Short mmCIF file of C-alpha atoms and ligand atoms in Angstrom, two decimals:
data_model
loop_
_atom_site.label_atom_id
_atom_site.label_comp_id
_atom_site.label_asym_id
_atom_site.label_seq_id
_atom_site.Cartn_x
_atom_site.Cartn_y
_atom_site.Cartn_z
CA MET Y 1 37.29 -9.85 49.14
CA SER Y 2 36.43 -13.37 48.00
CA ALA Y 3 36.92 -16.50 50.13
CA SER Y 4 40.01 -17.15 48.05
CA GLY Y 5 41.46 -13.73 48.83
CA ALA Y 6 40.89 -11.95 45.51
CA GLU Y 7 40.59 -8.19 45.85
CA ARG Y 8 40.86 -7.19 42.21
CA VAL Y 9 38.86 -8.91 39.47
CA VAL Y 10 39.38 -7.83 35.87
CA ILE Y 11 36.90 -8.93 33.21
CA VAL Y 12 38.09 -8.60 29.62
CA GLY Y 13 35.16 -8.34 27.20
CA ALA Y 14 32.29 -6.05 28.19
CA SER Y 15 29.32 -7.79 26.64
CA LEU Y 16 26.77 -10.37 27.75
CA ALA Y 17 29.14 -12.82 29.45
CA GLY Y 18 31.31 -10.10 31.01
CA LEU Y 19 28.37 -8.10 32.35
CA ARG Y 20 26.57 -11.13 33.75
CA THR Y 21 29.77 -12.35 35.44
CA ALA Y 22 30.22 -8.95 37.06
CA GLU Y 23 26.64 -8.99 38.30
CA ALA Y 24 26.93 -12.53 39.61
CA LEU Y 25 30.12 -11.60 41.46
CA ARG Y 26 28.48 -8.67 43.21
CA ARG Y 27 25.43 -10.79 43.98
CA ALA Y 28 27.71 -13.38 45.54
CA GLY Y 29 29.16 -10.69 47.79
CA PHE Y 30 32.34 -9.66 45.99
CA ALA Y 31 33.20 -6.26 47.47
CA GLY Y 32 36.61 -5.75 45.89
CA ARG Y 33 37.64 -3.77 42.83
CA LEU Y 34 35.92 -4.78 39.63
CA THR Y 35 37.12 -3.62 36.21
CA LEU Y 36 35.47 -4.33 32.85
CA ILE Y 37 37.52 -3.81 29.70
CA GLY Y 38 35.83 -3.68 26.30
CA ASP Y 39 37.12 -2.81 22.86
CA GLU Y 40 33.73 -1.59 21.64
CA PRO Y 41 32.80 1.96 22.65
CA TYR Y 42 29.33 0.79 23.72
CA GLU Y 43 27.97 -0.42 27.02
CA PRO Y 44 26.96 -4.09 26.90
CA TYR Y 45 24.19 -4.70 24.39
CA ASP Y 46 22.21 -7.64 23.10
CA ARG Y 47 23.36 -9.29 19.86
CA PRO Y 48 20.49 -11.67 18.89
CA PRO Y 49 18.26 -8.83 17.60
CA LEU Y 50 21.03 -7.69 15.23
CA SER Y 51 20.14 -10.32 12.64
CA LYS Y 52 16.41 -10.14 13.32
CA SER Y 53 14.45 -7.05 14.41
CA VAL Y 54 17.33 -4.63 13.78
CA LEU Y 55 17.77 -5.67 10.15
CA SER Y 56 14.04 -5.70 9.59
CA GLY Y 57 13.95 -2.13 10.90
CA TRP Y 58 11.79 -2.78 13.98
CA LEU Y 59 14.49 -1.89 16.48
CA GLY Y 60 17.33 0.62 16.37
CA THR Y 61 20.76 -0.43 17.61
CA ASP Y 62 20.52 2.30 20.25
CA ARG Y 63 17.73 0.27 21.89
CA LEU Y 64 19.73 -2.87 22.58
CA LEU Y 65 21.41 -2.12 25.90
CA LEU Y 66 21.32 -5.15 28.16
CA PRO Y 67 19.29 -4.53 31.31
CA ARG Y 68 21.39 -4.16 34.46
CA THR Y 69 20.13 -6.13 37.42
CA ARG Y 70 22.16 -4.16 39.98
CA ASP Y 71 24.62 -1.33 40.44
CA LEU Y 72 28.01 -2.82 39.74
CA HIS Y 73 30.29 -0.17 41.27
CA ALA Y 74 32.74 -1.11 38.56
CA ARG Y 75 35.41 0.70 36.61
CA TRP Y 76 34.54 0.58 32.89
CA LEU Y 77 37.34 0.87 30.36
CA LEU Y 78 35.45 0.94 27.06
CA GLY Y 79 36.72 1.52 23.55
CA VAL Y 80 40.14 0.12 24.39
CA PRO Y 81 41.22 -3.39 23.40
CA ALA Y 82 43.25 -5.63 25.66
CA THR Y 83 46.43 -6.54 23.82
CA GLY Y 84 48.13 -8.93 26.18
CA LEU Y 85 47.87 -11.01 29.33
CA ASP Y 86 50.88 -11.34 31.64
CA LEU Y 87 50.22 -14.11 34.12
CA GLU Y 88 53.53 -13.58 35.95
CA ALA Y 89 53.04 -9.87 36.55
CA LYS Y 90 49.25 -10.41 36.87
CA HIS Y 91 48.19 -7.65 34.59
CA VAL Y 92 46.25 -7.09 31.39
CA ARG Y 93 47.97 -4.86 28.83
CA LEU Y 94 45.82 -2.36 26.96
CA ALA Y 95 46.27 -0.89 23.48
CA ASP Y 96 46.77 2.58 24.96
CA GLY Y 97 49.81 1.40 26.93
CA ARG Y 98 48.14 1.00 30.30
CA ALA Y 99 48.42 -2.16 32.39
CA VAL Y 100 45.57 -3.24 34.67
CA GLY Y 101 46.52 -5.46 37.60
CA PHE Y 102 44.37 -8.32 38.85
CA ASP Y 103 44.11 -11.13 41.36
CA ARG Y 104 41.59 -12.96 39.17
CA VAL Y 105 41.00 -12.39 35.48
CA VAL Y 106 37.93 -13.42 33.48
CA LEU Y 107 38.28 -13.84 29.71
CA ALA Y 108 34.99 -12.88 28.05
CA THR Y 109 36.10 -11.66 24.64
CA GLY Y 110 33.58 -13.66 22.62
CA ALA Y 111 34.10 -14.02 18.91
CA SER Y 112 34.21 -12.06 15.70
CA ALA Y 113 32.63 -12.90 12.36
CA ARG Y 114 34.86 -14.98 10.13
CA PRO Y 115 35.83 -12.61 7.34
CA TRP Y 116 35.80 -13.38 3.63
CA PRO Y 117 39.18 -15.06 3.09
CA GLU Y 118 40.36 -12.81 0.26
CA PRO Y 119 40.83 -9.31 1.76
CA PHE Y 120 40.38 -7.25 -1.43
CA GLN Y 121 37.11 -8.98 -2.24
CA GLY Y 122 36.03 -8.77 1.38
CA ALA Y 123 36.55 -4.99 1.34
CA LEU Y 124 34.32 -4.36 -1.70
CA HIS Y 125 31.47 -1.94 -1.08
CA GLY Y 126 28.44 -4.15 -0.52
CA VAL Y 127 30.22 -7.00 1.26
CA HIS Y 128 29.22 -7.30 4.92
CA VAL Y 129 29.71 -9.42 8.01
CA LEU Y 130 27.42 -9.28 11.03
CA ARG Y 131 28.61 -9.48 14.61
CA GLY Y 132 28.24 -6.07 16.25
CA ARG Y 133 26.16 -2.90 16.31
CA ASP Y 134 28.20 -1.11 13.68
CA ASP Y 135 27.96 -4.08 11.30
CA ALA Y 136 24.20 -4.15 11.75
CA ASP Y 137 23.83 -0.40 11.17
CA ARG Y 138 25.85 -0.58 7.94
CA LEU Y 139 24.01 -3.63 6.67
CA ARG Y 140 20.58 -2.29 7.60
CA ALA Y 141 21.30 0.99 5.76
CA HIS Y 142 22.48 -0.88 2.69
CA LEU Y 143 19.49 -3.23 2.63
CA ALA Y 144 17.08 -0.32 3.09
CA GLU Y 145 18.71 1.43 0.12
CA LEU Y 146 18.14 -1.63 -2.04
CA ALA Y 147 14.61 -2.46 -0.89
CA GLY Y 148 12.18 -2.11 -3.78
CA THR Y 149 14.88 -2.00 -6.46
CA GLY Y 150 14.74 -5.70 -7.29
CA ALA Y 151 18.36 -6.06 -6.20
CA ARG Y 152 19.57 -9.35 -4.84
CA LEU Y 153 20.95 -10.05 -1.38
CA LEU Y 154 23.46 -12.88 -1.43
CA VAL Y 155 23.98 -14.67 1.87
CA ILE Y 156 27.07 -16.85 1.96
CA GLY Y 157 26.41 -19.56 4.52
CA GLY Y 158 23.14 -21.05 5.69
CA GLY Y 159 23.86 -21.31 9.41
CA PHE Y 160 21.78 -19.46 11.97
CA THR Y 161 23.09 -15.96 11.26
CA GLY Y 162 22.89 -16.44 7.50
CA SER Y 163 19.37 -17.84 7.67
CA GLU Y 164 18.18 -15.02 9.92
CA VAL Y 165 19.71 -12.41 7.61
CA ALA Y 166 18.00 -14.11 4.68
CA SER Y 167 14.70 -13.99 6.54
CA SER Y 168 15.11 -10.26 7.26
CA GLY Y 169 16.00 -9.68 3.61
CA ARG Y 170 12.79 -11.39 2.50
CA ASP Y 171 10.84 -9.33 5.04
CA MET Y 172 12.22 -6.26 3.28
CA GLY Y 173 11.07 -7.55 -0.09
CA LEU Y 174 14.55 -8.27 -1.43
CA SER Y 175 15.25 -11.26 -3.60
CA VAL Y 176 17.55 -13.47 -1.56
CA THR Y 177 19.98 -16.18 -2.56
CA VAL Y 178 21.65 -18.32 0.09
CA THR Y 179 24.62 -20.49 -0.79
CA GLN Y 180 25.26 -23.41 1.49
CA ARG Y 181 28.22 -25.67 1.07
CA GLY Y 182 26.52 -28.60 2.82
CA SER Y 183 23.37 -30.49 2.03
CA ALA Y 184 20.98 -28.32 4.06
CA PRO Y 185 20.83 -25.06 6.00
CA LEU Y 186 21.50 -25.37 9.75
CA ALA Y 187 22.87 -28.87 9.12
CA GLY Y 188 25.82 -28.37 11.48
CA ALA Y 189 23.53 -27.58 14.39
CA LEU Y 190 20.43 -29.63 13.62
CA GLY Y 191 21.57 -32.22 11.10
CA GLY Y 192 20.82 -32.63 7.42
CA PHE Y 193 17.41 -34.19 8.00
CA VAL Y 194 15.84 -31.41 10.05
CA GLY Y 195 17.93 -28.88 8.11
CA SER Y 196 16.26 -30.03 4.90
CA VAL Y 197 12.83 -29.57 6.44
CA ILE Y 198 13.76 -26.03 7.40
CA GLY Y 199 15.33 -25.46 3.98
CA GLU Y 200 12.03 -26.35 2.30
CA ARG Y 201 10.26 -23.82 4.50
CA GLN Y 202 12.86 -21.20 3.59
CA ARG Y 203 12.22 -21.92 -0.08
CA ALA Y 204 8.49 -21.57 0.51
CA HIS Y 205 9.28 -18.03 1.69
CA GLY Y 206 10.93 -17.27 -1.63
CA VAL Y 207 14.58 -17.94 -0.83
CA ASP Y 208 16.71 -19.13 -3.71
CA LEU Y 209 18.57 -21.76 -1.70
CA ARG Y 210 21.64 -23.18 -3.43
CA LEU Y 211 22.82 -26.31 -1.66
CA ARG Y 212 26.23 -27.94 -2.09
CA THR Y 213 27.27 -24.64 -3.57
CA THR Y 214 30.34 -22.62 -2.75
CA VAL Y 215 31.21 -19.09 -3.74
CA HIS Y 216 34.45 -19.11 -5.66
CA SER Y 217 35.01 -15.35 -5.65
CA LEU Y 218 33.29 -12.02 -5.12
CA VAL Y 219 33.36 -9.91 -8.25
CA ASP Y 220 34.15 -6.18 -8.46
CA ASP Y 221 32.21 -3.86 -10.80
CA GLY Y 222 35.42 -1.98 -11.60
CA SER Y 223 34.78 0.81 -9.10
CA GLY Y 224 35.27 -1.06 -5.85
CA ARG Y 225 31.64 -2.14 -5.55
CA LEU Y 226 30.28 -5.65 -5.49
CA ARG Y 227 28.85 -6.75 -8.81
CA GLY Y 228 28.20 -10.37 -8.03
CA ALA Y 229 29.65 -13.70 -7.06
CA ARG Y 230 31.24 -16.41 -9.11
CA LEU Y 231 29.86 -19.75 -7.95
CA CYS Y 232 31.66 -23.07 -7.98
CA ASP Y 233 29.74 -24.18 -11.09
CA GLY Y 234 30.94 -21.09 -12.99
CA GLU Y 235 27.71 -19.08 -12.79
CA LEU Y 236 28.12 -15.35 -12.19
CA LEU Y 237 25.36 -14.46 -9.76
CA ASP Y 238 24.37 -10.81 -9.88
CA ALA Y 239 24.29 -9.28 -6.35
CA ARG Y 240 24.80 -5.76 -4.99
CA VAL Y 241 25.03 -6.82 -1.40
CA ALA Y 242 26.52 -9.95 0.14
CA VAL Y 243 26.62 -11.05 3.74
CA VAL Y 244 29.49 -13.34 4.62
CA ALA Y 245 27.97 -15.65 7.26
CA MET Y 246 30.66 -18.29 7.50
CA GLY Y 247 30.70 -18.66 11.25
CA SER Y 248 32.94 -17.02 13.76
CA VAL Y 249 36.47 -16.89 15.06
CA ARG Y 250 36.94 -16.71 18.82
CA ALA Y 251 38.67 -13.50 19.92
CA THR Y 252 41.86 -14.92 21.39
CA GLY Y 253 44.60 -13.18 19.37
CA TRP Y 254 45.41 -10.92 22.32
CA LEU Y 255 46.28 -13.99 24.43
CA ARG Y 256 49.17 -15.01 22.22
CA GLY Y 257 52.23 -15.71 24.38
CA SER Y 258 50.21 -15.83 27.60
CA GLY Y 259 50.77 -19.55 28.13
CA LEU Y 260 47.09 -20.36 27.82
CA VAL Y 261 45.77 -22.82 25.23
CA ALA Y 262 43.88 -20.45 22.99
CA ASP Y 263 43.23 -20.33 19.27
CA GLU Y 264 40.37 -19.47 16.94
CA ARG Y 265 38.33 -22.30 18.46
CA GLY Y 266 38.49 -20.64 21.87
CA VAL Y 267 40.28 -20.70 25.22
CA SER Y 268 40.59 -24.23 26.56
CA CYS Y 269 39.03 -24.53 29.96
CA ASP Y 270 37.43 -27.14 32.18
CA ALA Y 271 33.74 -27.40 32.96
CA ALA Y 272 34.35 -25.13 35.96
CA CYS Y 273 35.41 -22.43 33.45
CA ARG Y 274 39.02 -22.51 34.70
CA ALA Y 275 41.55 -21.88 31.93
CA LEU Y 276 43.98 -24.69 31.12
CA GLY Y 277 47.68 -24.51 30.36
CA ALA Y 278 49.47 -26.49 27.66
CA ASP Y 279 49.95 -29.35 30.14
CA GLY Y 280 46.19 -29.55 30.57
CA ILE Y 281 46.48 -28.33 34.16
CA VAL Y 282 44.32 -25.51 35.51
CA VAL Y 283 46.00 -22.10 35.46
CA GLY Y 284 45.14 -20.52 38.80
CA GLY Y 285 43.06 -17.35 38.82
CA VAL Y 286 42.12 -17.35 35.11
CA TYR Y 287 38.57 -18.08 33.93
CA ALA Y 288 36.88 -18.15 30.51
CA VAL Y 289 33.21 -17.46 29.98
CA GLY Y 290 30.76 -17.20 27.07
CA ASP Y 291 31.49 -17.69 23.39
CA VAL Y 292 35.26 -17.62 23.89
CA ALA Y 293 35.31 -20.59 26.28
CA ARG Y 294 36.05 -23.98 24.77
CA TRP Y 295 35.16 -26.83 27.08
CA ARG Y 296 33.71 -30.28 27.38
CA HIS Y 297 30.20 -30.43 28.78
CA PRO Y 298 30.15 -33.00 31.62
CA GLY Y 299 26.75 -34.34 30.54
CA PHE Y 300 27.76 -35.41 27.02
CA ASP Y 301 30.33 -37.64 25.44
CA ALA Y 302 31.60 -35.00 23.03
CA ASP Y 303 34.74 -33.12 22.11
CA PRO Y 304 35.39 -29.73 23.70
CA VAL Y 305 33.54 -26.95 21.88
CA SER Y 306 32.56 -23.36 22.41
CA PHE Y 307 28.82 -23.03 22.88
CA GLU Y 308 27.99 -19.81 21.07
CA HIS Y 309 24.61 -19.40 22.69
CA TRP Y 310 23.17 -16.61 24.76
CA GLY Y 311 22.07 -18.97 27.56
CA ASN Y 312 25.52 -20.51 27.87
CA ALA Y 313 27.04 -17.11 28.64
CA LEU Y 314 24.58 -16.71 31.51
CA ALA Y 315 25.13 -20.17 32.95
CA GLN Y 316 28.91 -19.87 32.79
CA ALA Y 317 28.82 -16.40 34.36
CA GLU Y 318 27.22 -17.91 37.47
CA THR Y 319 29.81 -20.69 37.54
CA VAL Y 320 32.74 -18.30 37.26
CA ALA Y 321 31.41 -16.01 39.98
CA HIS Y 322 30.86 -18.96 42.28
CA ASN Y 323 34.32 -20.36 41.66
CA ILE Y 324 35.99 -16.98 42.24
CA MET Y 325 34.10 -16.52 45.49
CA SER Y 326 34.34 -20.03 46.88
CA ASP Y 327 36.89 -22.81 47.32
CA ASP Y 328 34.17 -25.34 46.57
CA VAL Y 329 34.70 -25.74 42.82
CA ARG Y 330 31.48 -26.03 40.84
CA GLN Y 331 31.10 -27.30 37.27
CA ASN Y 332 28.68 -25.79 34.80
CA ASP Y 333 26.36 -28.60 33.79
CA ALA Y 334 23.42 -26.49 32.64
CA LEU Y 335 21.78 -28.08 29.63
CA PRO Y 336 22.74 -26.18 26.46
CA ALA Y 337 19.83 -24.41 24.79
CA PHE Y 338 19.51 -21.99 21.91
CA TRP Y 339 16.89 -20.40 19.72
CA SER Y 340 16.50 -18.75 16.36
CA ASP Y 341 13.68 -16.74 14.78
CA GLN Y 342 13.39 -16.88 11.00
CA PHE Y 343 10.73 -17.10 8.30
CA GLY Y 344 7.92 -17.14 10.86
CA MET Y 345 9.54 -20.02 12.71
CA ASN Y 346 10.68 -19.98 16.28
CA ILE Y 347 13.32 -22.70 16.40
CA LYS Y 348 14.35 -23.74 19.87
CA ALA Y 349 16.74 -26.53 20.73
CA VAL Y 350 18.03 -28.16 23.90
CA GLY Y 351 20.89 -30.56 24.51
CA MET Y 352 23.47 -31.25 21.84
CA PRO Y 353 21.65 -32.17 18.62
CA GLY Y 354 24.86 -31.38 16.73
CA ILE Y 355 26.52 -34.62 17.92
CA ALA Y 356 23.57 -36.93 17.28
CA ASP Y 357 23.53 -39.96 15.03
CA GLN Y 358 19.74 -40.34 14.84
CA VAL Y 359 16.65 -38.16 14.80
CA VAL Y 360 12.96 -38.91 15.14
CA LEU Y 361 9.81 -36.85 14.71
CA THR Y 362 7.97 -36.92 18.05
CA GLN Y 363 5.26 -34.29 17.63
CA GLY Y 364 3.58 -32.39 14.83
CA SER Y 365 4.51 -32.73 11.21
CA PHE Y 366 7.59 -32.07 9.12
CA GLU Y 367 5.37 -31.12 6.18
CA HIS Y 368 3.70 -28.10 7.73
CA GLY Y 369 3.07 -26.36 11.05
CA PRO Y 370 4.82 -26.91 14.37
CA PHE Y 371 6.95 -29.97 15.06
CA VAL Y 372 9.30 -31.43 17.62
CA ALA Y 373 12.13 -33.84 16.83
CA ALA Y 374 14.31 -35.71 19.30
CA TYR Y 375 17.94 -36.60 18.71
CA GLY Y 376 19.82 -39.67 19.86
CA LEU Y 377 23.39 -40.82 20.14
CA ALA Y 378 24.20 -44.48 20.69
CA GLY Y 379 20.68 -45.18 21.94
CA VAL Y 380 20.48 -42.24 24.38
CA THR Y 381 18.31 -39.12 23.93
CA ILE Y 382 20.71 -36.20 23.77
CA GLY Y 383 18.81 -33.33 22.15
CA ALA Y 384 15.53 -31.99 20.85
CA VAL Y 385 14.40 -29.21 18.57
CA ALA Y 386 10.99 -27.58 18.52
CA VAL Y 387 9.68 -25.43 15.71
CA ASN Y 388 6.89 -23.10 16.87
CA SER Y 389 6.40 -25.29 19.93
CA PRO Y 390 8.83 -23.91 22.52
CA ARG Y 391 6.77 -24.76 25.60
CA VAL Y 392 7.06 -28.52 25.22
CA LEU Y 393 10.84 -28.50 25.38
CA ASP Y 394 11.01 -28.65 29.18
CA GLY Y 395 9.84 -32.24 29.09
CA TYR Y 396 12.51 -33.12 26.53
CA ALA Y 397 15.15 -31.34 28.61
CA ALA Y 398 14.25 -33.61 31.53
CA MET Y 399 14.59 -36.69 29.31
CA ILE Y 400 18.00 -35.53 28.09
CA THR Y 401 19.20 -34.91 31.63
CA GLU Y 402 17.97 -38.34 32.68
CA ARG Y 403 19.70 -39.92 29.67
CA ALA Y 404 16.42 -41.47 28.52
CA PRO Y 405 16.68 -44.19 25.89
CA PHE Y 406 16.31 -43.15 22.26
CA PRO Y 407 13.77 -42.97 20.68
CA PRO Y 408 12.12 -41.41 23.73
CA ALA Y 409 8.65 -42.49 24.82
CA VAL Y 410 6.81 -39.21 24.31
CA ASN Y 411 3.28 -40.46 23.67
CA ALA Y 412 2.02 -37.00 22.75
CA ALA Y 413 -1.47 -36.58 21.32
CA ASP Y 414 0.04 -34.93 18.24
CA GLY Y 415 2.77 -37.57 17.83
CA PRO Y 416 3.09 -39.77 14.74
CA ASP Y 417 1.39 -43.18 14.81
CA CYS Y 418 4.63 -45.02 14.12
CA PRO Y 419 7.68 -42.89 14.94
CA VAL Y 420 10.57 -43.95 12.69
CA ALA Y 421 14.07 -42.83 13.58
CA GLY Y 422 16.45 -41.97 10.78
CA GLU Y 423 19.97 -40.68 10.26
CA ALA Y 424 20.35 -37.23 11.82
CA GLY Y 425 22.73 -36.26 9.02
CA ILE Y 426 25.17 -34.27 11.12
CA PRO Y 427 28.02 -33.40 8.75
CA ARG Y 428 31.27 -35.13 9.61
CA PRO Y 429 34.34 -33.28 8.43
CA ALA Y 430 35.67 -36.37 6.68
CA THR Y 431 32.53 -36.91 4.62
CA GLU Y 432 30.97 -33.53 4.10
CA PRO Y 433 32.07 -30.04 4.98
CA ALA Y 434 30.11 -28.91 8.01
CA GLY Y 435 28.23 -25.66 8.02
CA PRO Y 436 28.61 -22.68 5.81
CA ALA Y 437 31.98 -22.24 4.28
CA ALA Y 438 33.01 -20.70 1.02
CA ALA Y 439 35.72 -21.90 -1.24
CA SER Y 440 38.38 -19.38 -2.01
CA PRO Y 441 41.14 -19.63 -4.53
CA LEU Y 442 43.50 -18.36 -1.84
CA THR Y 443 42.65 -19.69 1.56
CA ALA Y 444 40.13 -22.37 2.29
CA PRO Y 445 38.37 -21.20 5.45
CA ALA Y 446 38.37 -23.56 8.39
CA ILE Y 447 35.24 -25.56 8.89
CA VAL Y 448 32.93 -23.85 11.31
CA ARG Y 449 29.77 -25.31 12.70
CA GLU Y 450 28.07 -22.02 13.11
CA GLY Y 451 25.57 -21.48 15.91
CA GLN Y 452 26.01 -24.88 17.40
CA PRO Y 453 28.32 -26.61 19.78
C1 FAD S 1 23.88 -11.62 14.93
C2 FAD S 1 23.81 -12.58 16.11
C3 FAD S 1 22.62 -13.21 16.41
C4 FAD S 1 22.55 -14.09 17.49
N1 FAD S 1 21.37 -14.72 17.76
C5 FAD S 1 21.31 -15.62 18.77
C6 FAD S 1 20.10 -16.31 19.05
O1 FAD S 1 19.08 -16.11 18.37
N2 FAD S 1 20.09 -17.21 20.06
C7 FAD S 1 21.20 -17.47 20.83
O2 FAD S 1 21.16 -18.34 21.73
N3 FAD S 1 22.36 -16.81 20.60
C8 FAD S 1 22.43 -15.90 19.59
N4 FAD S 1 23.62 -15.24 19.34
C9 FAD S 1 24.79 -15.57 20.17
C10 FAD S 1 24.88 -14.69 21.42
O3 FAD S 1 24.65 -13.35 21.11
C11 FAD S 1 26.28 -14.89 22.00
O4 FAD S 1 26.33 -16.22 22.48
C12 FAD S 1 26.60 -13.91 23.10
O5 FAD S 1 26.67 -12.61 22.60
C13 FAD S 1 27.93 -14.29 23.74
O6 FAD S 1 28.32 -13.30 24.64
P1 FAD S 1 29.87 -13.06 24.98
O7 FAD S 1 29.87 -11.95 25.96
O8 FAD S 1 30.51 -14.34 25.31
O9 FAD S 1 30.53 -12.62 23.61
P2 FAD S 1 30.30 -11.31 22.75
O10 FAD S 1 28.88 -10.91 22.82
O11 FAD S 1 30.92 -11.57 21.42
O12 FAD S 1 31.15 -10.19 23.51
C14 FAD S 1 32.54 -10.17 23.58
C15 FAD S 1 32.98 -8.74 23.77
O13 FAD S 1 34.40 -8.70 23.95
C16 FAD S 1 34.94 -7.72 23.11
N5 FAD S 1 36.35 -7.99 22.85
C17 FAD S 1 36.88 -8.85 21.93
N6 FAD S 1 38.23 -8.80 21.98
C18 FAD S 1 38.55 -7.90 22.93
C19 FAD S 1 39.78 -7.42 23.43
N7 FAD S 1 40.96 -7.87 22.99
N8 FAD S 1 39.75 -6.48 24.40
C20 FAD S 1 38.57 -6.02 24.89
N9 FAD S 1 37.38 -6.43 24.44
C21 FAD S 1 37.36 -7.38 23.48
C22 FAD S 1 34.06 -7.79 21.88
O14 FAD S 1 34.18 -6.65 21.05
C23 FAD S 1 32.70 -7.89 22.54
O15 FAD S 1 32.22 -6.63 22.92
C24 FAD S 1 23.71 -14.34 18.29
C25 FAD S 1 24.91 -13.68 17.97
C26 FAD S 1 24.96 -12.81 16.90
C27 FAD S 1 26.27 -12.14 16.57
#
């Protein structure tokens, strides 16, 4: 039993955030009944390799199971979606008709890939999304079939997932076109300035990068297979396989009618991961963790967002376990951090570069090789990104935590003689669509800032 008297904890979503919350609970001494509910038939596995080593063929999806740090003594209900949450009766409804009672419930249902907005086109053979194991297996098989044929892979959206898929496609020798609605790949997360630097490096690896370009429609070959894509300028781009990488939609549909504030942007919660009701007041006994949680980080002056990063799921899992086990409410103030591997670059970022107004090169060179750039907002250092220089980021993390003035005094041996700060170029919805989105004649997809808070 926890200090607060909970004997039954139910975790909905059996992936990274759910598993790590369960482990943290047991580590904190929770001895009651623990149930994990997951709609996928698989035990918790790691998603980051799906767009990287899995697509490139280095790792099979059967090798992705997340390591378990302890025996959980938990009841696993896998392959069955939760369909409803009844806060009065304190139970989770399942698709097979069962109801699972709880004293505390943890919402860890993550997100799904935003689908192509026109369902017929989205269902064409050759059109893919990438979020889970099955998606990766299908896409990998399709790419392997096309390798060496000269066929083109079209990636719609130049956010992190799209860029990593493009990189894997180039590794397989495919010709790759990426369409990006904004002015640069990764612009939503890292800003147009650094995004352009990365875009140039993608081009140097042979990517046909089409900026300020939307896909108007996906075109059928007459037999239900993808023939190509009609671009906004009228060009018909020949492509046998397309990956729709337009960001994600938080998996909250099953919470409809629960009384929680939940939509495709996530479940509203406070920094202590406690779910909020429509009145903005904490709903007792309900917690959100991982990609599905939408919250305001206490260290930044920013709107609530869901941090779709691996490290955030871990940090929040610890917070939730603590707050279930103790009456001493703790906030999660861990500094956000994320990484991406693509085109021979290890890109690692800390803080919240995606809300910056300025950026400055602090180490290395934008032209070639490793570099580090720091981000500022209203004269305070709030983020940093390192390309092929991950070790130096600890120092920047300390500066961000201390709210060091921007530009920061780095004084590195490989720093520029005269650092000059410029506009970060973070897309603002009013001026430029943020992140990868595709125009559709039917439904304009919502703006998603993929892979960034
Ligand atoms: C292709 C890819 C590459 C990535 N690469 C990186 C990277 O390089 N660096 C990085 O920092 N992050 C990366 N991420 C993000 C990282 O994987 C996520 O932040 C992490 O998986 C979040 O874990 P989660 O448990 O919150 O959500 P998820 O991993 O999405 O898990 C949620 C689980 O809940 C299940 N679920 C949904 N609805 C229901 C329901 N109604 N009932 C029961 N179960 C349900 C889902 O099927 C899923 O199994 C990547 C993600 C993807 C998809």
